[in-house]
Short mmCIF file of N, CA, C and O in Angstrom, two decimals:
data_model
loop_
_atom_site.label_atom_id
_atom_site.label_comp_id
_atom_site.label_asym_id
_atom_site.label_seq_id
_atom_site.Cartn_x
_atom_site.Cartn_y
_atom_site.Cartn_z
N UNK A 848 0.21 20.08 -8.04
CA UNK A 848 -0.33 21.06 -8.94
C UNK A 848 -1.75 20.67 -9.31
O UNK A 848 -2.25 19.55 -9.21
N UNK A 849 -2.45 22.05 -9.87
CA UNK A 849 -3.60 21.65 -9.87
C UNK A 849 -4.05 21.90 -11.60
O UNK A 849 -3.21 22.24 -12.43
N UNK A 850 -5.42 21.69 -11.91
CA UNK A 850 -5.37 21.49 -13.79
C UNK A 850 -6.63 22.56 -13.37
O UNK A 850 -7.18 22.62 -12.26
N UNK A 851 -6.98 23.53 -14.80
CA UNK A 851 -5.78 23.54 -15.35
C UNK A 851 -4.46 24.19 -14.80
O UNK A 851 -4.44 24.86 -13.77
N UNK A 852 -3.28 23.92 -15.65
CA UNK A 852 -1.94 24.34 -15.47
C UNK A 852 -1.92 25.54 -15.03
O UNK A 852 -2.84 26.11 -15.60
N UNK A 853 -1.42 26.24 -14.36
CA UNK A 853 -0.47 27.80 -14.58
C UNK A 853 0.25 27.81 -14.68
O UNK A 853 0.93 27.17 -13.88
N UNK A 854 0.96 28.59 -15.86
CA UNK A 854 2.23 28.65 -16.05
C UNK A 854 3.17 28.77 -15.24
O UNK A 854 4.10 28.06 -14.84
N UNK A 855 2.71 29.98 -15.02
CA UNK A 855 3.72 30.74 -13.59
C UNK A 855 4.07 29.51 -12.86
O UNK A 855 5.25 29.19 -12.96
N UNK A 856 3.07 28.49 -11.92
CA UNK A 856 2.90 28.09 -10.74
C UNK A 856 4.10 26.91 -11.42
O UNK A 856 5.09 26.60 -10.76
N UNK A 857 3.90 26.43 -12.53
CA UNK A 857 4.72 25.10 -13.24
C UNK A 857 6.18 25.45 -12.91
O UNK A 857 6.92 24.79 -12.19
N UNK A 858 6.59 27.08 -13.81
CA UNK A 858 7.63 27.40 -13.63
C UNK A 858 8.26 27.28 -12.11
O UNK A 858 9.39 26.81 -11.93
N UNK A 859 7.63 27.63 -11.29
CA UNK A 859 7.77 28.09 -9.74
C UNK A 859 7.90 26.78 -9.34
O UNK A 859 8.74 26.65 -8.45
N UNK A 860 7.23 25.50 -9.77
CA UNK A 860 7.39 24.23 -8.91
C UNK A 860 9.02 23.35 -9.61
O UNK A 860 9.72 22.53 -9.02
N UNK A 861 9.15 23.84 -10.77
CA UNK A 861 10.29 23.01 -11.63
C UNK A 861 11.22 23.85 -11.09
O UNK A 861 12.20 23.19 -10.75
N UNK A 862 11.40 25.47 -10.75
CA UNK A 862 12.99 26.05 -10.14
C UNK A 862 13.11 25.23 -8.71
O UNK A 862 14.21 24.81 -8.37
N UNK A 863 12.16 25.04 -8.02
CA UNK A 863 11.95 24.06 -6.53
C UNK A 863 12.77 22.90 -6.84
O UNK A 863 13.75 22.48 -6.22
N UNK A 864 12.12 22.38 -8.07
CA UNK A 864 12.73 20.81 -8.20
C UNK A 864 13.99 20.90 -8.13
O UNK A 864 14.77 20.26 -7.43
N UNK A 865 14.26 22.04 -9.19
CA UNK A 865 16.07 21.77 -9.60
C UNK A 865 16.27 22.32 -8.49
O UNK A 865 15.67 21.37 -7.99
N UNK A 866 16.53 22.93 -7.63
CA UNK A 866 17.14 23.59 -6.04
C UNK A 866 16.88 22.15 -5.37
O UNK A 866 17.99 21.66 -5.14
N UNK A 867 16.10 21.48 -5.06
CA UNK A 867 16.43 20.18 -4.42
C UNK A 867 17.03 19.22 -4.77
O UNK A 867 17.46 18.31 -4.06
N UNK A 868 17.09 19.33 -5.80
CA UNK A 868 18.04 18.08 -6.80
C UNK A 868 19.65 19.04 -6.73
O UNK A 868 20.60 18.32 -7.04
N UNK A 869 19.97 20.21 -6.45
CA UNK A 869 21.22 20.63 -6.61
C UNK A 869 21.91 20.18 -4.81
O UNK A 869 23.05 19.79 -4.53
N UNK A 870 20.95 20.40 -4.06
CA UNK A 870 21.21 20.31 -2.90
C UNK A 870 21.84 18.66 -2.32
O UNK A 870 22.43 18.32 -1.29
N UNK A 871 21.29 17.78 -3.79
CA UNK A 871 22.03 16.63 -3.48
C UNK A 871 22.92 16.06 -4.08
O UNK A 871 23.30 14.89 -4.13
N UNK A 872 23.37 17.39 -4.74
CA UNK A 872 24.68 16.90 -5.60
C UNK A 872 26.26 17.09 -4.51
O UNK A 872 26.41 17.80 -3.51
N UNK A 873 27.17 16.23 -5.14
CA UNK A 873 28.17 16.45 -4.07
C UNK A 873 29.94 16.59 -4.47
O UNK A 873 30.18 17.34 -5.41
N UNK A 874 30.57 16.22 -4.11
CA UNK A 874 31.47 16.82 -4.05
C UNK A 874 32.82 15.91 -4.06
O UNK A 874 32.78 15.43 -2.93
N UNK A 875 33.75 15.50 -4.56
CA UNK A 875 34.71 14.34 -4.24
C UNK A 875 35.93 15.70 -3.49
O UNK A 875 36.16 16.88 -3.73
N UNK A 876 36.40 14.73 -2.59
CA UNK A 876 37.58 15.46 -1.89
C UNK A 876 38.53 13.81 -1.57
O UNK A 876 37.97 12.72 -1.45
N UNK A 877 39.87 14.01 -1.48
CA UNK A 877 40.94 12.81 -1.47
C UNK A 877 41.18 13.03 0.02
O UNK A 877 40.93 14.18 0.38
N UNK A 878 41.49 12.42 0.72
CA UNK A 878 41.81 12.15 1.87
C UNK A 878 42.45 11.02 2.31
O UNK A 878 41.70 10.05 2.42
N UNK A 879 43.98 10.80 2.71
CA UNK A 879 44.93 9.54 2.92
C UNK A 879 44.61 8.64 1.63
O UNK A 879 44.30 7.45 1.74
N UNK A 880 44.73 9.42 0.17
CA UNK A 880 44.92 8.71 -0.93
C UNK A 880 43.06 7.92 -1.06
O UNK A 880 42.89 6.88 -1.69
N UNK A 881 42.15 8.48 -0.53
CA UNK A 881 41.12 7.79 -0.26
C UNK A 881 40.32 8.81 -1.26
O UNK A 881 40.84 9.93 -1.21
N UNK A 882 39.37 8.77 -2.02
CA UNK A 882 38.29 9.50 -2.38
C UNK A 882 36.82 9.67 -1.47
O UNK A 882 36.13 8.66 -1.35
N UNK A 883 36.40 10.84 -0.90
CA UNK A 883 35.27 10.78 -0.31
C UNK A 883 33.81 11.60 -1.15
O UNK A 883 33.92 12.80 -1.37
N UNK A 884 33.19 11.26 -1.36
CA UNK A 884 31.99 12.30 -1.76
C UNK A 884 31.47 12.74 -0.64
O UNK A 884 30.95 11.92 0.11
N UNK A 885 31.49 13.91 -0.33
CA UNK A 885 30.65 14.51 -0.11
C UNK A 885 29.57 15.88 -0.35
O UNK A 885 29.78 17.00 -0.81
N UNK A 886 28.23 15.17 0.23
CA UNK A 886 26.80 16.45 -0.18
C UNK A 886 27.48 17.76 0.16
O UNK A 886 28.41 18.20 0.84
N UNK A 887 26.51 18.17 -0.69
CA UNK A 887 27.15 20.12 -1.12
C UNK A 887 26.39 20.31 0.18
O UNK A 887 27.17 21.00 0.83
N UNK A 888 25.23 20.08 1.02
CA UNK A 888 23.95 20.29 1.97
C UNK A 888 24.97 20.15 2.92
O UNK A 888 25.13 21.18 3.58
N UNK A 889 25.62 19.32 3.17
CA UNK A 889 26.63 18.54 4.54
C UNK A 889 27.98 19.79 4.90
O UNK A 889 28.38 20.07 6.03
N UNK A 890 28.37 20.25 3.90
CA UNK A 890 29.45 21.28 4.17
C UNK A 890 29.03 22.45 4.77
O UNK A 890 28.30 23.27 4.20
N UNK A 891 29.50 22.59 6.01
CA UNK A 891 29.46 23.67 7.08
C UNK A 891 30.22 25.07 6.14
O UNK A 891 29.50 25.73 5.40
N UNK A 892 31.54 25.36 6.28
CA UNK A 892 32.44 26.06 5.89
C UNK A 892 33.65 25.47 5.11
O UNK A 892 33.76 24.25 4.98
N UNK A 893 34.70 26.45 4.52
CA UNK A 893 35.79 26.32 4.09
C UNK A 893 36.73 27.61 4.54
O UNK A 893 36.36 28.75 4.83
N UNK A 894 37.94 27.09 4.51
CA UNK A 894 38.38 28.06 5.40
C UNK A 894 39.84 27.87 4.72
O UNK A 894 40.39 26.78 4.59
N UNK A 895 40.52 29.52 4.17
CA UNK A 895 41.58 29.48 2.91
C UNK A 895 42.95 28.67 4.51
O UNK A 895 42.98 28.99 5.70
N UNK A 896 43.58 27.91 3.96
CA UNK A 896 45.27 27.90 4.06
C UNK A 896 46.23 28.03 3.02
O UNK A 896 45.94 28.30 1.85
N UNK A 897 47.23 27.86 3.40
CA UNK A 897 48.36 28.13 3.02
C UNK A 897 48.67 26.57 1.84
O UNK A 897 49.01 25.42 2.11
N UNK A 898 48.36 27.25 0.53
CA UNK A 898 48.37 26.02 -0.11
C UNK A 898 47.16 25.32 -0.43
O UNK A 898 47.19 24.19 -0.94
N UNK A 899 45.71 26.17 -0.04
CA UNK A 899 44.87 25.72 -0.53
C UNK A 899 43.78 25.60 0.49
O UNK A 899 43.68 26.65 1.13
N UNK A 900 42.77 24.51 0.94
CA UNK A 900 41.88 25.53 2.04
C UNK A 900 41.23 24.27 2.96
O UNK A 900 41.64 23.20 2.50
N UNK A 901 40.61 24.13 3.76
CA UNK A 901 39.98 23.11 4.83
C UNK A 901 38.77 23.00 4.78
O UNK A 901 38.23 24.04 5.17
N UNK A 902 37.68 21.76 4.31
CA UNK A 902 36.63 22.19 3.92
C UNK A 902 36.15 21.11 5.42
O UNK A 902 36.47 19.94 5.63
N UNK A 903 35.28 22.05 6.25
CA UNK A 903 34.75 21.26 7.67
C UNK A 903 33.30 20.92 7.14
O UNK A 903 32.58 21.79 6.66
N UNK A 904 32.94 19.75 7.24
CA UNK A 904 31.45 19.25 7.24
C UNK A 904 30.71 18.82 8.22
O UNK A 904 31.47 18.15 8.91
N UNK A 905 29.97 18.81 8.54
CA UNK A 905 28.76 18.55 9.62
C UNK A 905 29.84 17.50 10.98
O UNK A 905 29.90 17.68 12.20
N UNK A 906 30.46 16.59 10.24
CA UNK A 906 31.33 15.53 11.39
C UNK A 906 32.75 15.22 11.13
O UNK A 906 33.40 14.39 11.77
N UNK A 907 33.26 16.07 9.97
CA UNK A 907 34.77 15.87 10.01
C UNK A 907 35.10 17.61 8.92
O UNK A 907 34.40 18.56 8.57
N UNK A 908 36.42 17.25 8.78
CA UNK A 908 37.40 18.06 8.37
C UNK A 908 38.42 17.49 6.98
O UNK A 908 39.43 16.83 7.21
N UNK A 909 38.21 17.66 6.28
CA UNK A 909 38.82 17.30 5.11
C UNK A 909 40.08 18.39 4.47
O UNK A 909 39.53 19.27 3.79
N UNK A 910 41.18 18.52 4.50
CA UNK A 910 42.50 19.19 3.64
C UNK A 910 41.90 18.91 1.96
O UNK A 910 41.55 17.85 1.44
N UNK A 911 41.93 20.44 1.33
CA UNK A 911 42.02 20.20 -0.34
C UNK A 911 42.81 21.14 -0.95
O UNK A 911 42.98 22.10 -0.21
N UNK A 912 43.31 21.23 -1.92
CA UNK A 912 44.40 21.87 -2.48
C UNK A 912 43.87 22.77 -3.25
O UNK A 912 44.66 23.55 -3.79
N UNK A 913 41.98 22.99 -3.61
CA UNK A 913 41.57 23.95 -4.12
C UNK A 913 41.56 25.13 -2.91
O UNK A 913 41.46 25.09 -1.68
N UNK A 914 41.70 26.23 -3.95
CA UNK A 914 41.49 27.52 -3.25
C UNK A 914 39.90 27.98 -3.17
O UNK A 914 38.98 27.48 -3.81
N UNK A 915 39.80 29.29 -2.04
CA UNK A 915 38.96 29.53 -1.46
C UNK A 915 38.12 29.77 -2.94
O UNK A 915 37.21 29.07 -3.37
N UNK A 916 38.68 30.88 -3.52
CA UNK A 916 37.97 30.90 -5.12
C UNK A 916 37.70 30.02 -6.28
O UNK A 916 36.78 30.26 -7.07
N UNK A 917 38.48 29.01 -6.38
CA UNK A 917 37.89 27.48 -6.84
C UNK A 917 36.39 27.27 -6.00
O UNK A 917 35.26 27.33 -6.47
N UNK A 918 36.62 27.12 -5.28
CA UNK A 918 34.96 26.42 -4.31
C UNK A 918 33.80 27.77 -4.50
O UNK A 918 32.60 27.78 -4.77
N UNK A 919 34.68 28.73 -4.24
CA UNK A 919 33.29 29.62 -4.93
C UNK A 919 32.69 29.44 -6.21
O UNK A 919 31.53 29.19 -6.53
N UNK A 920 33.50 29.59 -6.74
CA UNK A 920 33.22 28.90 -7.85
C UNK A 920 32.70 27.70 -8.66
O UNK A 920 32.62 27.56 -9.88
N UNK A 921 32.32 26.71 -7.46
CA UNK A 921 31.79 25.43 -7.87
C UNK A 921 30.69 25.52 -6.95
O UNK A 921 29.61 25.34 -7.50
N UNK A 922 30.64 25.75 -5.63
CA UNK A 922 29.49 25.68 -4.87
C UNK A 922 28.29 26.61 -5.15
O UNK A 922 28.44 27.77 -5.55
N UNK A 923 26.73 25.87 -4.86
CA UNK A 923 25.67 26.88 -5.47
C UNK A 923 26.00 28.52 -4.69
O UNK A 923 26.67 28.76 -3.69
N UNK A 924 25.44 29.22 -5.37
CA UNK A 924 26.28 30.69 -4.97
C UNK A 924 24.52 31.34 -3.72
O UNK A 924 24.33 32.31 -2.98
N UNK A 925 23.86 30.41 -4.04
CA UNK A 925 22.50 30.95 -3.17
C UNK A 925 22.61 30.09 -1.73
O UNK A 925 21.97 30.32 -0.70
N UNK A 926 23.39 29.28 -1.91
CA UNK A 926 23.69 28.74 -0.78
C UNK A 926 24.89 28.62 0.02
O UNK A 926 24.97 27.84 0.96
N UNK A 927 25.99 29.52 -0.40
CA UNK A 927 27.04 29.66 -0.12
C UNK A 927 27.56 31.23 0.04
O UNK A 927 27.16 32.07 -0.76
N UNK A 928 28.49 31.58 1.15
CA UNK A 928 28.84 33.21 1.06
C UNK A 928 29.92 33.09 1.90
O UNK A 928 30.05 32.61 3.03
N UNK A 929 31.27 34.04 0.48
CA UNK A 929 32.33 34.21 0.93
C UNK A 929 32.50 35.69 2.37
O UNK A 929 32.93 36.85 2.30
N UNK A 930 32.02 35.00 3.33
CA UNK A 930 32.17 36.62 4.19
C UNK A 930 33.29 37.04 4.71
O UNK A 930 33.27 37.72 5.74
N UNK A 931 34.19 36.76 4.22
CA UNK A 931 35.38 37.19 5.00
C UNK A 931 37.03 36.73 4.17
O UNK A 931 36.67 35.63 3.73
N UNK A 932 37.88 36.81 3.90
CA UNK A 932 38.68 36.33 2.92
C UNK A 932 39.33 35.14 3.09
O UNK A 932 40.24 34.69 2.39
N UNK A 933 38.85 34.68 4.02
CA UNK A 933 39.66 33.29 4.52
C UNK A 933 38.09 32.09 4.94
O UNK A 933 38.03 30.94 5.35
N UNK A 934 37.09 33.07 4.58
CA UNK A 934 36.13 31.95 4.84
C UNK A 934 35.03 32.08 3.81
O UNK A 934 34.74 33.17 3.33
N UNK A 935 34.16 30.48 3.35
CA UNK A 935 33.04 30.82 2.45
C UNK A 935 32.18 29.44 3.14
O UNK A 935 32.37 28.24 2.92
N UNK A 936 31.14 30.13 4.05
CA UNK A 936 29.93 29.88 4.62
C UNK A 936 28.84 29.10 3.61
O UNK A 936 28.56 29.24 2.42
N UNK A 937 28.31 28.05 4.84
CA UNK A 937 27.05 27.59 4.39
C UNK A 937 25.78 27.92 4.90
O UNK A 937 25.30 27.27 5.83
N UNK A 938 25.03 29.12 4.26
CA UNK A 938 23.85 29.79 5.16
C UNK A 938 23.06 28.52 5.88
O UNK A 938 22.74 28.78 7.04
N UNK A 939 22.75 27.44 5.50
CA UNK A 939 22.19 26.29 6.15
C UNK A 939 22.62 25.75 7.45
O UNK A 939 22.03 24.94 8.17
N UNK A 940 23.78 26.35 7.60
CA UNK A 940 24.69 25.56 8.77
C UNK A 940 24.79 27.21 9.83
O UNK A 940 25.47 27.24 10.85
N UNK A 941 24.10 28.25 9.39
CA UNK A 941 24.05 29.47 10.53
C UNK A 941 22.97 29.27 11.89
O UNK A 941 21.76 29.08 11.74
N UNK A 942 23.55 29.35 13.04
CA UNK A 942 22.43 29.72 13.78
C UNK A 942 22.41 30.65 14.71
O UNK A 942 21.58 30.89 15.59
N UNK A 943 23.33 31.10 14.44
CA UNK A 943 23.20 32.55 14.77
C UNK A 943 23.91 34.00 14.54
O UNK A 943 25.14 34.09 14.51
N UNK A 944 23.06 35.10 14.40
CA UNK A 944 24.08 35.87 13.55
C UNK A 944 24.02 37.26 14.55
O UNK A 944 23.09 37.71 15.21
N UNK A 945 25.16 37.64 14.41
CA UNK A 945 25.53 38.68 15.52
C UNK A 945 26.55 40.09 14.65
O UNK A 945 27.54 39.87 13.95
N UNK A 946 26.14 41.05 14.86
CA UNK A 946 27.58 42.55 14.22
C UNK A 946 28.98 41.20 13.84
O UNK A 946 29.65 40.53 14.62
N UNK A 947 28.97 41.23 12.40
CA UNK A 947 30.46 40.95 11.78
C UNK A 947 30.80 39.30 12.52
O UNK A 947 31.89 38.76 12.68
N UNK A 948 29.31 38.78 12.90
CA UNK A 948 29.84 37.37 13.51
C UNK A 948 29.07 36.30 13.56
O UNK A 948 28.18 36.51 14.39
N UNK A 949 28.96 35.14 13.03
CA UNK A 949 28.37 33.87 12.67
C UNK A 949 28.46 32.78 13.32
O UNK A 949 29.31 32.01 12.87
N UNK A 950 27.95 32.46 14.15
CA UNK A 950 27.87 30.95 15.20
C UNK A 950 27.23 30.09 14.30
O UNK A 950 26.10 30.44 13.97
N UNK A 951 27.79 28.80 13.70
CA UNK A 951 27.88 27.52 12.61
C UNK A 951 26.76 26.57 13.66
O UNK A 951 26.39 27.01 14.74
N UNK A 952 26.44 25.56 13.24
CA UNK A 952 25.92 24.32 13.83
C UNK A 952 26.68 23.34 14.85
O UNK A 952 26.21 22.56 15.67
N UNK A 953 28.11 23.67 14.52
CA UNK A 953 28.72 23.03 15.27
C UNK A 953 29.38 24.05 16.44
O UNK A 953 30.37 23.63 17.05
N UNK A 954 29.10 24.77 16.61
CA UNK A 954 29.56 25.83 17.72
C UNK A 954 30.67 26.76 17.00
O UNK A 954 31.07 27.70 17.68
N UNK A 955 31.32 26.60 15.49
CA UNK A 955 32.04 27.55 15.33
C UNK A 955 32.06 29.43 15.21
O UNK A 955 30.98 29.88 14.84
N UNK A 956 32.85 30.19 15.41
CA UNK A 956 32.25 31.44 15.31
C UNK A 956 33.44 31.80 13.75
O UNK A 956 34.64 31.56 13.63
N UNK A 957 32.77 32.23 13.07
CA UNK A 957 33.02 32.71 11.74
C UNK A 957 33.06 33.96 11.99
O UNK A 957 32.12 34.51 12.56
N UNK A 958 34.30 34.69 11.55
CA UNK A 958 33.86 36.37 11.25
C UNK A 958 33.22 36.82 9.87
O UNK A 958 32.93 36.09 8.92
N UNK A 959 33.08 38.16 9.97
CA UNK A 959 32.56 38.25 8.78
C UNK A 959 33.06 39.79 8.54
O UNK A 959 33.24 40.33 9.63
N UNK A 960 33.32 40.60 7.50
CA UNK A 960 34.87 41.39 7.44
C UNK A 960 33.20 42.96 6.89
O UNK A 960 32.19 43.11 6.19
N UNK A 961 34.00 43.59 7.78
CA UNK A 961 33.01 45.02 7.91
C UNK A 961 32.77 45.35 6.34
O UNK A 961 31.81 46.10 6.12
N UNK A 962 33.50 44.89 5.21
CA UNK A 962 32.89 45.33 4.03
C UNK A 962 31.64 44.21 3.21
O UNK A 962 30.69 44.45 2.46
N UNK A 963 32.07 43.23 3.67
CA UNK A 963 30.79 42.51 3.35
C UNK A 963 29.46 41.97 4.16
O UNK A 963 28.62 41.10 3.92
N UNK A 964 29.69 43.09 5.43
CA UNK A 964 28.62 42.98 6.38
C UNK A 964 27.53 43.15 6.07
O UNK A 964 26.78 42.20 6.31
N UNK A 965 26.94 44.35 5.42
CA UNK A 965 25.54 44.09 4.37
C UNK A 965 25.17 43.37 3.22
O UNK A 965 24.00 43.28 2.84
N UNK A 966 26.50 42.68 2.46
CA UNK A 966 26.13 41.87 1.63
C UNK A 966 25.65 41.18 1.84
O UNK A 966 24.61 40.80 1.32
N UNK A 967 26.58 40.46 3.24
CA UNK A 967 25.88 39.60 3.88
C UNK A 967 24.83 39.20 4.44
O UNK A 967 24.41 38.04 4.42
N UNK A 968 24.16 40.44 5.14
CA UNK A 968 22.59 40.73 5.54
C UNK A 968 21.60 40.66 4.29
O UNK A 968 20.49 40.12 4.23
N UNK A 969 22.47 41.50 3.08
CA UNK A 969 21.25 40.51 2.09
C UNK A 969 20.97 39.16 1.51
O UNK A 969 19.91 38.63 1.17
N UNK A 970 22.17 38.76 1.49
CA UNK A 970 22.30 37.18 1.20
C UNK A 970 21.61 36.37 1.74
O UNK A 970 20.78 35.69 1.15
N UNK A 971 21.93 36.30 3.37
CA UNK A 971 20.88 35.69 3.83
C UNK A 971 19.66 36.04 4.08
O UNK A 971 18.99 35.04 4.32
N UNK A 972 19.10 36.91 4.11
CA UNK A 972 17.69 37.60 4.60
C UNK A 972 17.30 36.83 2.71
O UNK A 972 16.32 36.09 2.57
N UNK A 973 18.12 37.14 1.61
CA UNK A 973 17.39 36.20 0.54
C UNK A 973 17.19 34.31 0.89
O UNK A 973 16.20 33.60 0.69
N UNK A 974 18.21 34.04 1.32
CA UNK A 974 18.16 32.69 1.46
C UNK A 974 17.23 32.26 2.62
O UNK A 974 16.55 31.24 2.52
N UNK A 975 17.22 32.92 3.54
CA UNK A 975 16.04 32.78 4.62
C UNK A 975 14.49 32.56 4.18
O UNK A 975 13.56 31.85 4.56
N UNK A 976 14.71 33.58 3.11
CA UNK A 976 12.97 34.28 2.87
C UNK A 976 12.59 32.66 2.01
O UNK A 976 11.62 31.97 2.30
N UNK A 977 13.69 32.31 0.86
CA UNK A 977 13.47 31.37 0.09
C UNK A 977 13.15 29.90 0.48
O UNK A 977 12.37 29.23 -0.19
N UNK A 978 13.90 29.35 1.76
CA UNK A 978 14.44 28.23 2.29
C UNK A 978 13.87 27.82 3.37
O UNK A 978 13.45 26.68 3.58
N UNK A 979 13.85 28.99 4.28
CA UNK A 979 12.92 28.86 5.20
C UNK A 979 11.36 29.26 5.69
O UNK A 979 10.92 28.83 6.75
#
């Protein structure tokens, strides 16, 4: 930043800060009685089961007993999107997006359910414009 101050520009550099400082907050999940943290940045997808939901990260797969709407509910919501009822996406982990269909970082294909197909186009076209 430069002196004097602008307001505006202060405001605009401190919402930056806190968005990078959220991006390294993380997450405990239990696994074989084990506790793991992991970064909110590192989680690819979650994906609902029976009894609660599968949260896949960049190099493994973790079982948690929260539901798909628990994690919505905890994960940043500008960086996260429930597109489909059994899945809630990490726009960071998209690379490619196709009619009602999402190719992940790791080669997965995600659907995405014909009623939240434009939500979805705005979600990310916001998170794009912001992030990238």
């Amino acid at each position: 930043m430069t002196k004097p101050i602008i307001e505006e520009e202060l405001f605009d550099n401190l919402e930056a800060v806190m968005e990078e400082l959220s991006l390294t907050d993380s997450v405990s999940i239990m696994r074989r009685s084990i506790s793991h943290n992991i970064l909110i940045k590192d989680i690819c997808y979650l994906s609902a089961q029976s009894g609660g939901s599968e949260l896949w990260s960049k190099t493994d797969m973790y079982y948690c007993e929260e539901s798909l709407l628990q994690w919505k509910n905890k994960l940043p919501e500008e960086l996260f999107f429930r597109c489909h009822h059994k899945y809630l996406v990490n726009f960071a982990c998209i690379t490619k997006v196709e009619p009602n269909k999402l190719t992940l970082i790791n080669g997965e294909r995600i659907p995405v359910s014909r009623r939240k197909w434009k939500e979805f186009q705005i979600a990310y076209m916001r998170w794009d414009a912001k992030y990238n």
